[in-house]
Amino acid sequence: KQEVTQIPAALSVPEGENLVLNCSFTDSAIYNLQWFRQDPGKGLTSLLLIQSSQREQTSGRLNASLDKSSGRSTLYIAASQPGDSATYLCAAQGGSEKLVFGKGTKLTVNP
Amino acid sequence: GAGVSQTPSNKVTEKGKYVELRCDPISGHTALYWYRQSLGQGPEFLIYFQGTGAADDSGLPNDRFFAVRPEGSVSTLKIQRTERGDSAVYLCASSFIGEAYNEQFFGPGTRLTVL
């Protein structure tokens, strides 16, 4: 059974700092790894999807990497801004199409 | 274009009542998913439709939960004899299966409160 863990559970940083969010998964037989953002009381916004054959994906200030062999993914946020404050969730997708989520990292970027 | 929509956005009901939650996926998406998110947790899978049929319902917690997608578009999640433990945010997602990857797009969710 796939299990996804995110560390840290919460993170507070000053504006402008570069930061890394970590995601680990127990079953390396995944098809995709997807990162989401969730604002309070809102649904999930897809940020990046990394296919199992890829090592990383980039979108603007965001860069996500995937290491299947070690069961890890990281989300790198460059030059953080207060508007980046949200909960970030990672989810692993295996052959059954369903996503298995971590509990998320709550990020606060202080002005 | 329009994203995934869910109605109602909030639903308050009493223990023992029946509720229906609706999901309208992105036009053209073949797959539809239901997840449930409790406070402080990540979403948990409930059921997945490919077209009109439930391809995987392994996440439904018990037989009080049922979902349909009769025409391969809109889906309804039905909960009978609601219990306080059913209180959560119910999220719907859709995707287009057939590409090399399967990116799921989520709706805003329905917050269900069972009193």
PDB file of C-alpha atoms in Angstrom:
ATOM      1  CA  LYS A   1       0.000   0.000   0.000  1.00  0.00           C
ATOM      2  CA  GLN A   2       1.397   3.379  -1.073  1.00  0.00           C
ATOM      3  CA  GLU A   3       2.123   5.849   1.727  1.00  0.00           C
ATOM      4  CA  VAL A   4       3.160   9.447   1.166  1.00  0.00           C
ATOM      5  CA  THR A   5       4.890  11.579   3.789  1.00  0.00           C
ATOM      6  CA  GLN A   6       5.607  15.292   3.682  1.00  0.00           C
ATOM      7  CA  ILE A   7       8.197  17.047   5.795  1.00  0.00           C
ATOM      8  CA  PRO A   8       8.034  19.548   7.376  1.00  0.00           C
ATOM      9  CA  ALA A   9       4.374  19.802   8.374  1.00  0.00           C
ATOM     10  CA  ALA A  10       4.722  23.581   8.626  1.00  0.00           C
ATOM     11  CA  LEU A  11       7.315  26.099   7.531  1.00  0.00           C
ATOM     12  CA  SER A  12       7.630  29.836   8.125  1.00  0.00           C
ATOM     13  CA  VAL A  13      10.154  31.881   6.147  1.00  0.00           C
ATOM     14  CA  PRO A  14      10.880  35.545   5.440  1.00  0.00           C
ATOM     15  CA  GLU A  15      10.009  36.943   2.034  1.00  0.00           C
ATOM     16  CA  GLY A  16      12.667  36.410  -0.620  1.00  0.00           C
ATOM     17  CA  GLU A  17      14.030  33.175   0.784  1.00  0.00           C
ATOM     18  CA  ASN A  18      14.493  30.084  -1.397  1.00  0.00           C
ATOM     19  CA  LEU A  19      12.939  26.982   0.136  1.00  0.00           C
ATOM     20  CA  VAL A  20      12.511  23.251  -0.373  1.00  0.00           C
ATOM     21  CA  LEU A  21       9.510  21.104   0.482  1.00  0.00           C
ATOM     22  CA  ASN A  22      10.011  17.359   0.775  1.00  0.00           C
ATOM     23  CA  CYS A  23       7.811  14.446  -0.208  1.00  0.00           C
ATOM     24  CA  SER A  24       8.593  10.748   0.191  1.00  0.00           C
ATOM     25  CA  PHE A  25       6.663   7.692  -0.982  1.00  0.00           C
ATOM     26  CA  THR A  26       7.002   4.024  -0.083  1.00  0.00           C
ATOM     27  CA  ASP A  27       6.194   2.323  -3.397  1.00  0.00           C
ATOM     28  CA  SER A  28       8.523   3.391  -6.202  1.00  0.00           C
ATOM     29  CA  ALA A  29       6.253   1.872  -8.887  1.00  0.00           C
ATOM     30  CA  ILE A  30       4.530   5.169  -9.633  1.00  0.00           C
ATOM     31  CA  TYR A  31       3.394   6.665 -12.941  1.00  0.00           C
ATOM     32  CA  ASN A  32       3.333  10.307 -11.892  1.00  0.00           C
ATOM     33  CA  LEU A  33       4.044  12.587  -8.981  1.00  0.00           C
ATOM     34  CA  GLN A  34       1.851  15.667  -8.773  1.00  0.00           C
ATOM     35  CA  TRP A  35       2.289  18.778  -6.618  1.00  0.00           C
ATOM     36  CA  PHE A  36      -0.719  20.884  -5.600  1.00  0.00           C
ATOM     37  CA  ARG A  37      -1.370  24.110  -3.781  1.00  0.00           C
ATOM     38  CA  GLN A  38      -4.371  24.523  -1.472  1.00  0.00           C
ATOM     39  CA  ASP A  39      -5.492  27.878  -0.091  1.00  0.00           C
ATOM     40  CA  PRO A  40      -7.622  27.909   3.086  1.00  0.00           C
ATOM     41  CA  GLY A  41     -11.169  26.749   2.389  1.00  0.00           C
ATOM     42  CA  LYS A  42     -10.416  26.166  -1.278  1.00  0.00           C
ATOM     43  CA  GLY A  43      -9.858  23.261  -3.623  1.00  0.00           C
ATOM     44  CA  LEU A  44      -6.540  22.052  -5.016  1.00  0.00           C
ATOM     45  CA  THR A  45      -4.614  23.839  -7.746  1.00  0.00           C
ATOM     46  CA  SER A  46      -2.263  21.670  -9.784  1.00  0.00           C
ATOM     47  CA  LEU A  47       1.250  23.127  -9.839  1.00  0.00           C
ATOM     48  CA  LEU A  48       3.471  20.532 -11.495  1.00  0.00           C
ATOM     49  CA  LEU A  49       3.229  16.942 -12.677  1.00  0.00           C
ATOM     50  CA  ILE A  50       6.350  14.828 -13.107  1.00  0.00           C
ATOM     51  CA  GLN A  51       6.057  11.670 -15.156  1.00  0.00           C
ATOM     52  CA  SER A  52       7.939   8.620 -13.916  1.00  0.00           C
ATOM     53  CA  SER A  53      10.362   8.890 -16.845  1.00  0.00           C
ATOM     54  CA  GLN A  54      11.247  12.492 -15.963  1.00  0.00           C
ATOM     55  CA  ARG A  55      13.627  13.851 -13.374  1.00  0.00           C
ATOM     56  CA  GLU A  56      12.202  17.321 -12.963  1.00  0.00           C
ATOM     57  CA  GLN A  57       9.683  19.909 -14.096  1.00  0.00           C
ATOM     58  CA  THR A  58       9.788  23.695 -13.902  1.00  0.00           C
ATOM     59  CA  SER A  59       7.111  26.370 -13.910  1.00  0.00           C
ATOM     60  CA  GLY A  60       8.165  29.931 -13.178  1.00  0.00           C
ATOM     61  CA  ARG A  61       9.713  30.068  -9.713  1.00  0.00           C
ATOM     62  CA  LEU A  62       8.788  26.459  -9.015  1.00  0.00           C
ATOM     63  CA  ASN A  63      10.941  23.415  -9.707  1.00  0.00           C
ATOM     64  CA  ALA A  64       9.957  19.871  -8.787  1.00  0.00           C
ATOM     65  CA  SER A  65      12.310  16.917  -8.910  1.00  0.00           C
ATOM     66  CA  LEU A  66      11.650  13.197  -8.751  1.00  0.00           C
ATOM     67  CA  ASP A  67      13.944  10.359  -7.662  1.00  0.00           C
ATOM     68  CA  LYS A  68      11.953   7.153  -7.980  1.00  0.00           C
ATOM     69  CA  SER A  69      14.716   4.876  -6.760  1.00  0.00           C
ATOM     70  CA  SER A  70      14.897   6.654  -3.411  1.00  0.00           C
ATOM     71  CA  GLY A  71      11.154   7.375  -3.239  1.00  0.00           C
ATOM     72  CA  ARG A  72      11.560  11.122  -2.998  1.00  0.00           C
ATOM     73  CA  SER A  73      10.351  14.315  -4.618  1.00  0.00           C
ATOM     74  CA  THR A  74      11.180  17.899  -3.745  1.00  0.00           C
ATOM     75  CA  LEU A  75       9.457  21.165  -4.582  1.00  0.00           C
ATOM     76  CA  TYR A  76      11.822  24.110  -4.778  1.00  0.00           C
ATOM     77  CA  ILE A  77      10.356  27.625  -4.533  1.00  0.00           C
ATOM     78  CA  ALA A  78      12.670  30.461  -5.497  1.00  0.00           C
ATOM     79  CA  ALA A  79      12.448  33.983  -4.116  1.00  0.00           C
ATOM     80  CA  SER A  80       9.373  33.257  -1.999  1.00  0.00           C
ATOM     81  CA  GLN A  81       6.579  35.857  -1.776  1.00  0.00           C
ATOM     82  CA  PRO A  82       3.737  36.352   0.740  1.00  0.00           C
ATOM     83  CA  GLY A  83       1.336  35.209  -1.974  1.00  0.00           C
ATOM     84  CA  ASP A  84       3.015  31.792  -1.895  1.00  0.00           C
ATOM     85  CA  SER A  85       1.544  31.202   1.570  1.00  0.00           C
ATOM     86  CA  ALA A  86      -0.643  28.102   1.311  1.00  0.00           C
ATOM     87  CA  THR A  87      -0.598  24.372   1.992  1.00  0.00           C
ATOM     88  CA  TYR A  88       1.398  22.359  -0.526  1.00  0.00           C
ATOM     89  CA  LEU A  89       0.397  18.757  -1.158  1.00  0.00           C
ATOM     90  CA  CYS A  90       2.175  16.059  -3.101  1.00  0.00           C
ATOM     91  CA  ALA A  91       0.409  13.028  -4.515  1.00  0.00           C
ATOM     92  CA  ALA A  92       1.683   9.805  -6.058  1.00  0.00           C
ATOM     93  CA  GLN A  93      -0.188   8.022  -8.796  1.00  0.00           C
ATOM     94  CA  GLY A  94       0.234   4.325  -9.417  1.00  0.00           C
ATOM     95  CA  GLY A  95      -1.375   2.032 -11.963  1.00  0.00           C
ATOM     96  CA  SER A  96      -4.854   2.438 -10.562  1.00  0.00           C
ATOM     97  CA  GLU A  97      -5.126   6.124 -11.568  1.00  0.00           C
ATOM     98  CA  LYS A  98      -6.020   7.215  -8.034  1.00  0.00           C
ATOM     99  CA  LEU A  99      -3.816   9.739  -6.249  1.00  0.00           C
ATOM    100  CA  VAL A 100      -2.356   8.992  -2.816  1.00  0.00           C
ATOM    101  CA  PHE A 101      -1.705  12.233  -0.950  1.00  0.00           C
ATOM    102  CA  GLY A 102       0.568  13.340   1.832  1.00  0.00           C
ATOM    103  CA  LYS A 103      -0.804  15.489   4.647  1.00  0.00           C
ATOM    104  CA  GLY A 104       0.778  18.608   3.203  1.00  0.00           C
ATOM    105  CA  THR A 105       3.230  21.301   4.250  1.00  0.00           C
ATOM    106  CA  LYS A 106       1.721  24.563   5.460  1.00  0.00           C
ATOM    107  CA  LEU A 107       3.916  27.398   4.189  1.00  0.00           C
ATOM    108  CA  THR A 108       3.854  30.925   5.586  1.00  0.00           C
ATOM    109  CA  VAL A 109       5.935  33.599   3.876  1.00  0.00           C
ATOM    110  CA  ASN A 110       6.312  36.658   6.073  1.00  0.00           C
ATOM    111  CA  PRO A 111       6.620  40.148   4.507  1.00  0.00           C
TER     112      PRO A 111
ATOM    113  CA  GLY B   1     -12.500  27.317 -20.211  1.00  0.00           C
ATOM    114  CA  ALA B   2     -14.568  26.349 -17.184  1.00  0.00           C
ATOM    115  CA  GLY B   3     -12.982  24.205 -14.533  1.00  0.00           C
ATOM    116  CA  VAL B   4     -14.504  21.504 -12.364  1.00  0.00           C
ATOM    117  CA  SER B   5     -17.561  22.758 -10.518  1.00  0.00           C
ATOM    118  CA  GLN B   6     -19.223  21.299  -7.424  1.00  0.00           C
ATOM    119  CA  THR B   7     -22.558  22.012  -5.807  1.00  0.00           C
ATOM    120  CA  PRO B   8     -23.473  22.847  -3.172  1.00  0.00           C
ATOM    121  CA  SER B   9     -20.396  24.558  -1.773  1.00  0.00           C
ATOM    122  CA  ASN B  10     -21.655  23.916   1.748  1.00  0.00           C
ATOM    123  CA  LYS B  11     -24.152  21.409   3.071  1.00  0.00           C
ATOM    124  CA  VAL B  12     -25.351  21.137   6.654  1.00  0.00           C
ATOM    125  CA  THR B  13     -27.521  18.159   7.521  1.00  0.00           C
ATOM    126  CA  GLU B  14     -28.675  16.202  10.518  1.00  0.00           C
ATOM    127  CA  LYS B  15     -27.480  12.770  11.513  1.00  0.00           C
ATOM    128  CA  GLY B  16     -29.431  10.082   9.699  1.00  0.00           C
ATOM    129  CA  LYS B  17     -30.395  12.213   6.695  1.00  0.00           C
ATOM    130  CA  TYR B  18     -29.624  11.531   3.023  1.00  0.00           C
ATOM    131  CA  VAL B  19     -27.435  13.909   0.992  1.00  0.00           C
ATOM    132  CA  GLU B  20     -26.396  14.258  -2.625  1.00  0.00           C
ATOM    133  CA  LEU B  21     -23.286  16.078  -3.794  1.00  0.00           C
ATOM    134  CA  ARG B  22     -22.854  17.022  -7.441  1.00  0.00           C
ATOM    135  CA  CYS B  23     -19.755  17.321  -9.602  1.00  0.00           C
ATOM    136  CA  ASP B  24     -19.553  18.811 -13.095  1.00  0.00           C
ATOM    137  CA  PRO B  25     -16.197  17.899 -14.699  1.00  0.00           C
ATOM    138  CA  ILE B  26     -14.188  19.743 -17.297  1.00  0.00           C
ATOM    139  CA  SER B  27     -15.809  19.277 -20.696  1.00  0.00           C
ATOM    140  CA  GLY B  28     -14.261  16.397 -22.601  1.00  0.00           C
ATOM    141  CA  HIS B  29     -12.616  14.780 -19.603  1.00  0.00           C
ATOM    142  CA  THR B  30     -13.241  11.058 -19.595  1.00  0.00           C
ATOM    143  CA  ALA B  31     -12.293  10.271 -16.014  1.00  0.00           C
ATOM    144  CA  LEU B  32     -13.874  11.586 -12.816  1.00  0.00           C
ATOM    145  CA  TYR B  33     -12.704  11.077  -9.237  1.00  0.00           C
ATOM    146  CA  TRP B  34     -14.131  11.661  -5.777  1.00  0.00           C
ATOM    147  CA  TYR B  35     -11.903  12.293  -2.776  1.00  0.00           C
ATOM    148  CA  ARG B  36     -12.645  13.177   0.847  1.00  0.00           C
ATOM    149  CA  GLN B  37     -10.523  15.522   2.934  1.00  0.00           C
ATOM    150  CA  SER B  38     -10.754  15.714   6.708  1.00  0.00           C
ATOM    151  CA  LEU B  39      -9.322  18.629   8.656  1.00  0.00           C
ATOM    152  CA  GLY B  40      -5.530  18.630   8.660  1.00  0.00           C
ATOM    153  CA  GLN B  41      -5.297  15.644   6.344  1.00  0.00           C
ATOM    154  CA  GLY B  42      -4.598  15.121   2.676  1.00  0.00           C
ATOM    155  CA  PRO B  43      -7.448  14.061   0.402  1.00  0.00           C
ATOM    156  CA  GLU B  44      -8.330  10.353   0.437  1.00  0.00           C
ATOM    157  CA  PHE B  45      -9.563   8.522  -2.639  1.00  0.00           C
ATOM    158  CA  LEU B  46     -13.173   7.336  -2.718  1.00  0.00           C
ATOM    159  CA  ILE B  47     -14.120   6.303  -6.261  1.00  0.00           C
ATOM    160  CA  TYR B  48     -13.029   6.725  -9.878  1.00  0.00           C
ATOM    161  CA  PHE B  49     -15.169   6.644 -13.041  1.00  0.00           C
ATOM    162  CA  GLN B  50     -13.971   6.010 -16.554  1.00  0.00           C
ATOM    163  CA  GLY B  51     -16.920   7.009 -18.694  1.00  0.00           C
ATOM    164  CA  THR B  52     -20.159   5.852 -17.056  1.00  0.00           C
ATOM    165  CA  GLY B  53     -18.754   2.952 -15.085  1.00  0.00           C
ATOM    166  CA  ALA B  54     -16.998   2.905 -11.732  1.00  0.00           C
ATOM    167  CA  ALA B  55     -13.513   1.629 -12.537  1.00  0.00           C
ATOM    168  CA  ASP B  56     -12.372   1.613  -8.904  1.00  0.00           C
ATOM    169  CA  ASP B  57     -14.634   2.069  -5.870  1.00  0.00           C
ATOM    170  CA  SER B  58     -12.190   0.641  -3.351  1.00  0.00           C
ATOM    171  CA  GLY B  59     -12.098   3.860  -1.334  1.00  0.00           C
ATOM    172  CA  LEU B  60     -15.791   4.005  -0.470  1.00  0.00           C
ATOM    173  CA  PRO B  61     -15.857   3.526   3.330  1.00  0.00           C
ATOM    174  CA  ASN B  62     -19.082   1.467   3.497  1.00  0.00           C
ATOM    175  CA  ASP B  63     -22.339   0.770   1.685  1.00  0.00           C
ATOM    176  CA  ARG B  64     -23.892   4.047   2.823  1.00  0.00           C
ATOM    177  CA  PHE B  65     -21.806   5.730   0.117  1.00  0.00           C
ATOM    178  CA  PHE B  66     -22.719   5.427  -3.540  1.00  0.00           C
ATOM    179  CA  ALA B  67     -21.845   7.397  -6.675  1.00  0.00           C
ATOM    180  CA  VAL B  68     -23.201   7.510 -10.197  1.00  0.00           C
ATOM    181  CA  ARG B  69     -22.222   9.037 -13.509  1.00  0.00           C
ATOM    182  CA  PRO B  70     -25.107   7.990 -15.792  1.00  0.00           C
ATOM    183  CA  GLU B  71     -24.158   9.890 -18.943  1.00  0.00           C
ATOM    184  CA  GLY B  72     -20.410   9.963 -18.545  1.00  0.00           C
ATOM    185  CA  SER B  73     -20.286  13.603 -17.527  1.00  0.00           C
ATOM    186  CA  VAL B  74     -21.901  14.889 -14.312  1.00  0.00           C
ATOM    187  CA  SER B  75     -21.506  12.700 -11.236  1.00  0.00           C
ATOM    188  CA  THR B  76     -23.471  12.546  -7.999  1.00  0.00           C
ATOM    189  CA  LEU B  77     -22.082  11.226  -4.719  1.00  0.00           C
ATOM    190  CA  LYS B  78     -24.868   9.941  -2.490  1.00  0.00           C
ATOM    191  CA  ILE B  79     -24.596   9.359   1.238  1.00  0.00           C
ATOM    192  CA  GLN B  80     -27.355   7.574   3.120  1.00  0.00           C
ATOM    193  CA  ARG B  81     -28.014   7.713   6.879  1.00  0.00           C
ATOM    194  CA  THR B  82     -25.311  10.324   7.399  1.00  0.00           C
ATOM    195  CA  GLU B  83     -23.135  10.118  10.500  1.00  0.00           C
ATOM    196  CA  ARG B  84     -21.117  12.826  12.248  1.00  0.00           C
ATOM    197  CA  GLY B  85     -17.948  11.118  11.072  1.00  0.00           C
ATOM    198  CA  ASP B  86     -18.962  11.822   7.460  1.00  0.00           C
ATOM    199  CA  SER B  87     -18.273  15.530   8.030  1.00  0.00           C
ATOM    200  CA  ALA B  88     -15.472  16.525   5.677  1.00  0.00           C
ATOM    201  CA  VAL B  89     -14.765  18.349   2.426  1.00  0.00           C
ATOM    202  CA  TYR B  90     -15.693  16.221  -0.574  1.00  0.00           C
ATOM    203  CA  LEU B  91     -13.517  16.975  -3.586  1.00  0.00           C
ATOM    204  CA  CYS B  92     -14.132  16.052  -7.189  1.00  0.00           C
ATOM    205  CA  ALA B  93     -11.471  15.899  -9.901  1.00  0.00           C
ATOM    206  CA  SER B  94     -11.449  15.106 -13.602  1.00  0.00           C
ATOM    207  CA  SER B  95      -8.825  14.194 -16.173  1.00  0.00           C
ATOM    208  CA  PHE B  96      -8.410  13.100 -19.767  1.00  0.00           C
ATOM    209  CA  ILE B  97      -7.141   9.552 -19.842  1.00  0.00           C
ATOM    210  CA  GLY B  98      -5.371   8.731 -23.052  1.00  0.00           C
ATOM    211  CA  GLU B  99      -2.440  11.058 -22.905  1.00  0.00           C
ATOM    212  CA  ALA B 100       0.971   9.948 -21.718  1.00  0.00           C
ATOM    213  CA  TYR B 101       0.154  11.271 -18.282  1.00  0.00           C
ATOM    214  CA  ASN B 102      -2.984  11.745 -16.239  1.00  0.00           C
ATOM    215  CA  GLU B 103      -3.145  15.203 -14.689  1.00  0.00           C
ATOM    216  CA  GLN B 104      -6.108  15.583 -12.379  1.00  0.00           C
ATOM    217  CA  PHE B 105      -7.861  18.927 -11.973  1.00  0.00           C
ATOM    218  CA  PHE B 106      -9.866  19.561  -8.834  1.00  0.00           C
ATOM    219  CA  GLY B 107     -13.038  21.450  -8.058  1.00  0.00           C
ATOM    220  CA  PRO B 108     -13.532  23.763  -5.053  1.00  0.00           C
ATOM    221  CA  GLY B 109     -15.139  21.026  -2.963  1.00  0.00           C
ATOM    222  CA  THR B 110     -18.339  20.619  -0.968  1.00  0.00           C
ATOM    223  CA  ARG B 111     -18.023  21.083   2.777  1.00  0.00           C
ATOM    224  CA  LEU B 112     -20.397  18.626   4.449  1.00  0.00           C
ATOM    225  CA  THR B 113     -21.300  19.108   8.094  1.00  0.00           C
ATOM    226  CA  VAL B 114     -23.387  16.465   9.842  1.00  0.00           C
ATOM    227  CA  LEU B 115     -24.894  17.699  13.100  1.00  0.00           C
TER     228      LEU B 115
END
